[in-house]
């Protein structure tokens, strides 16, 4: 990390497809250990009736098998409905990140907030999630940055900001 230039402005632009939004929601759901555990039980329940694990065919295992099959479908249809209803998910979104604030604007909205007002920042493989509360977040695809250097400076701003929870890869 190096000292931040107070005049630094990092632009980014993105438009999230429904498929990318669905994959993000799947990633967020399957990061939960309980969801992962129940899904693994469901996979076991699917294999069990084949005689490999000895589950009775009609039992609690049927519930877990149904869960393993239906949960991704439920997430898909909820994401589709949410994507269609929420206009800012469909719009081209322009971001400007400075050491002090985050500006986000699209065709139907405009927002600005200070870094210090964030609750948490999480880095995933292809996303940055900027949580303003424990359930509300801005989704910033890593591909929306113009360069790897912009992404590095963005991470430096996050690291340098006190008072927010950070899950950032080094």
Coordinates of C-alpha atoms in Angstrom, one line a residue:
X1 CA 0.0 0.0 0.0
X2 CA 1.2 3.5 -0.8
X3 CA -0.1 6.9 0.3
X4 CA -3.4 7.9 -1.3
X5 CA -3.5 10.9 -3.5
X6 CA -6.4 13.1 -2.2
X7 CA -7.2 14.0 -5.9
X8 CA -7.5 10.4 -7.0
X9 CA -10.6 9.5 -8.9
X10 CA -11.1 5.9 -10.0
X11 CA -13.9 5.6 -12.6
X12 CA -15.7 2.3 -13.3
X13 CA -18.6 1.4 -15.4
X14 CA -20.7 -1.8 -15.6
X15 CA -23.9 -3.3 -16.7
X16 CA -24.9 -6.5 -14.9
X17 CA -26.6 -9.3 -16.9
X18 CA -29.2 -11.5 -15.3
X19 CA -26.9 -14.5 -15.6
X20 CA -24.1 -12.6 -13.7
X21 CA -26.6 -11.5 -11.1
X22 CA -27.8 -15.1 -10.6
X23 CA -24.3 -16.4 -10.3
X24 CA -23.5 -13.7 -7.7
X25 CA -26.6 -14.7 -5.7
X26 CA -25.7 -18.4 -5.9
X27 CA -22.2 -17.6 -4.7
X28 CA -23.5 -15.5 -1.8
X29 CA -26.0 -18.2 -0.7
X30 CA -23.5 -21.1 -1.0
X31 CA -21.0 -19.2 1.1
X32 CA -23.3 -19.9 4.1
X33 CA -22.1 -23.2 5.8
X34 CA -25.7 -24.2 6.6
X35 CA -26.8 -24.0 3.0
X36 CA -23.7 -26.0 1.9
X37 CA -24.3 -28.7 4.6
X38 CA -28.0 -29.1 3.7
X39 CA -27.0 -29.3 0.0
X40 CA -24.4 -32.0 0.7
X41 CA -27.1 -33.9 2.7
X42 CA -29.4 -33.6 -0.3
X43 CA -26.8 -35.0 -2.6
X44 CA -26.3 -37.8 -0.2
X45 CA -30.0 -38.4 -0.2
X46 CA -30.1 -38.5 -4.0
X47 CA -27.4 -41.2 -4.0
X48 CA -28.9 -43.0 -0.9
X49 CA -31.9 -44.6 -2.6
X50 CA -29.5 -46.1 -5.1
X51 CA -28.3 -48.2 -2.2
X52 CA -25.0 -46.5 -1.7
X53 CA -25.8 -44.9 1.7
X54 CA -28.7 -46.9 3.0
X55 CA -31.2 -44.1 3.3
X56 CA -34.9 -45.2 3.2
X57 CA -36.5 -43.9 0.0
X58 CA -39.2 -41.9 1.8
X59 CA -37.7 -40.1 4.7
X60 CA -36.1 -36.9 5.8
X61 CA -33.6 -37.7 3.1
X62 CA -36.3 -36.9 0.5
X63 CA -36.6 -33.4 2.0
X64 CA -32.8 -32.9 1.6
X65 CA -32.8 -34.2 -1.9
X66 CA -35.7 -31.9 -2.8
X67 CA -33.8 -29.0 -1.3
X68 CA -30.6 -29.8 -3.2
X69 CA -32.6 -29.8 -6.5
X70 CA -35.0 -27.0 -5.8
X71 CA -32.9 -24.4 -4.0
X72 CA -30.9 -23.3 -7.2
X73 CA -34.2 -23.1 -9.1
X74 CA -35.8 -21.0 -6.4
X75 CA -32.7 -18.6 -6.5
X76 CA -32.9 -18.5 -10.3
X77 CA -36.6 -17.5 -10.4
X78 CA -36.2 -15.0 -7.5
X79 CA -33.2 -13.5 -9.2
X80 CA -35.1 -13.2 -12.5
X81 CA -38.0 -11.5 -10.8
X82 CA -35.8 -9.2 -8.8
X83 CA -33.7 -8.4 -11.9
X84 CA -36.8 -7.5 -14.0
X85 CA -38.3 -5.3 -11.2
X86 CA -35.2 -3.5 -10.1
X87 CA -34.3 -1.1 -12.9
X88 CA -30.8 -0.1 -11.6
X89 CA -29.7 -3.7 -12.0
X90 CA -30.4 -3.5 -15.7
X91 CA -28.9 -0.1 -16.3
X92 CA -25.3 1.0 -17.2
X93 CA -23.9 2.1 -13.8
X94 CA -21.1 4.6 -13.5
X95 CA -19.0 4.6 -10.4
X96 CA -16.5 7.2 -9.2
X97 CA -14.3 6.2 -6.2
X98 CA -12.2 8.8 -4.4
X99 CA -10.4 8.4 -1.1
X100 CA -13.4 10.2 0.6
X101 CA -16.5 9.1 -1.2
X102 CA -18.3 6.7 -3.6
X103 CA -20.5 8.1 -6.3
X104 CA -22.9 5.8 -8.2
X105 CA -25.2 6.9 -11.0
X106 CA -27.4 5.3 -13.6
X107 CA -30.3 6.5 -15.8
X108 CA -32.9 6.3 -13.0
X109 CA -30.8 7.0 -9.9
X110 CA -27.8 8.8 -8.4
X111 CA -26.2 8.2 -5.0
X112 CA -23.1 9.3 -3.1
X113 CA -21.8 8.1 0.2
X114 CA -18.7 8.3 2.3
X115 CA -16.4 5.4 2.7
X116 CA -16.7 5.7 6.4
X117 CA -20.5 5.2 6.2
X118 CA -20.1 1.7 4.8
X119 CA -20.8 -1.3 7.0
X120 CA -18.5 -3.8 5.2
X121 CA -16.6 -4.4 2.0
X122 CA -16.3 -8.0 0.6
X123 CA -14.1 -9.1 -2.2
X124 CA -15.2 -12.2 -4.2
X125 CA -13.5 -13.8 -7.2
X126 CA -15.1 -11.4 -9.7
X127 CA -16.9 -8.9 -7.5
X128 CA -16.5 -6.2 -4.9
X129 CA -19.6 -5.9 -2.6
X130 CA -19.9 -2.5 -0.8
X131 CA -22.4 -3.0 2.0
X132 CA -24.1 0.1 3.4
X133 CA -26.0 -2.2 5.8
X134 CA -25.7 -5.9 6.6
X135 CA -28.1 -6.7 3.8
X136 CA -27.9 -3.8 1.3
X137 CA -24.9 -3.6 -1.1
X138 CA -23.6 -2.1 -4.3
X139 CA -22.3 -4.8 -6.6
X140 CA -19.1 -3.7 -8.4
X141 CA -17.8 -6.2 -11.0
X142 CA -14.0 -6.3 -11.0
X143 CA -14.2 -6.2 -14.8
X144 CA -15.7 -2.7 -14.5
X145 CA -12.4 -1.2 -13.7
X146 CA -10.3 0.2 -16.6
X147 CA -7.1 -1.4 -15.4
X148 CA -5.5 -3.6 -12.8
X149 CA -3.9 -0.5 -11.4
X150 CA -7.3 1.1 -10.8
X151 CA -8.4 -2.1 -9.0
X152 CA -5.2 -2.0 -6.9
X153 CA -5.9 1.7 -6.0
X154 CA -9.5 0.9 -5.2
X155 CA -8.3 -1.9 -2.8
X156 CA -5.8 0.6 -1.2
X157 CA -8.7 3.0 -0.5
X158 CA -10.6 0.2 1.2
X159 CA -7.6 -0.9 3.3
X160 CA -6.9 2.7 4.3
X161 CA -10.5 3.4 5.4
X162 CA -10.9 2.9 9.2
X163 CA -14.1 1.6 10.8
X164 CA -15.4 -0.7 8.2
X165 CA -15.3 -4.5 8.1
X166 CA -13.1 -5.8 5.3
X167 CA -12.9 -9.1 3.6
X168 CA -10.2 -8.2 1.0
X169 CA -7.7 -10.5 -0.6
X170 CA -4.1 -9.3 -0.3

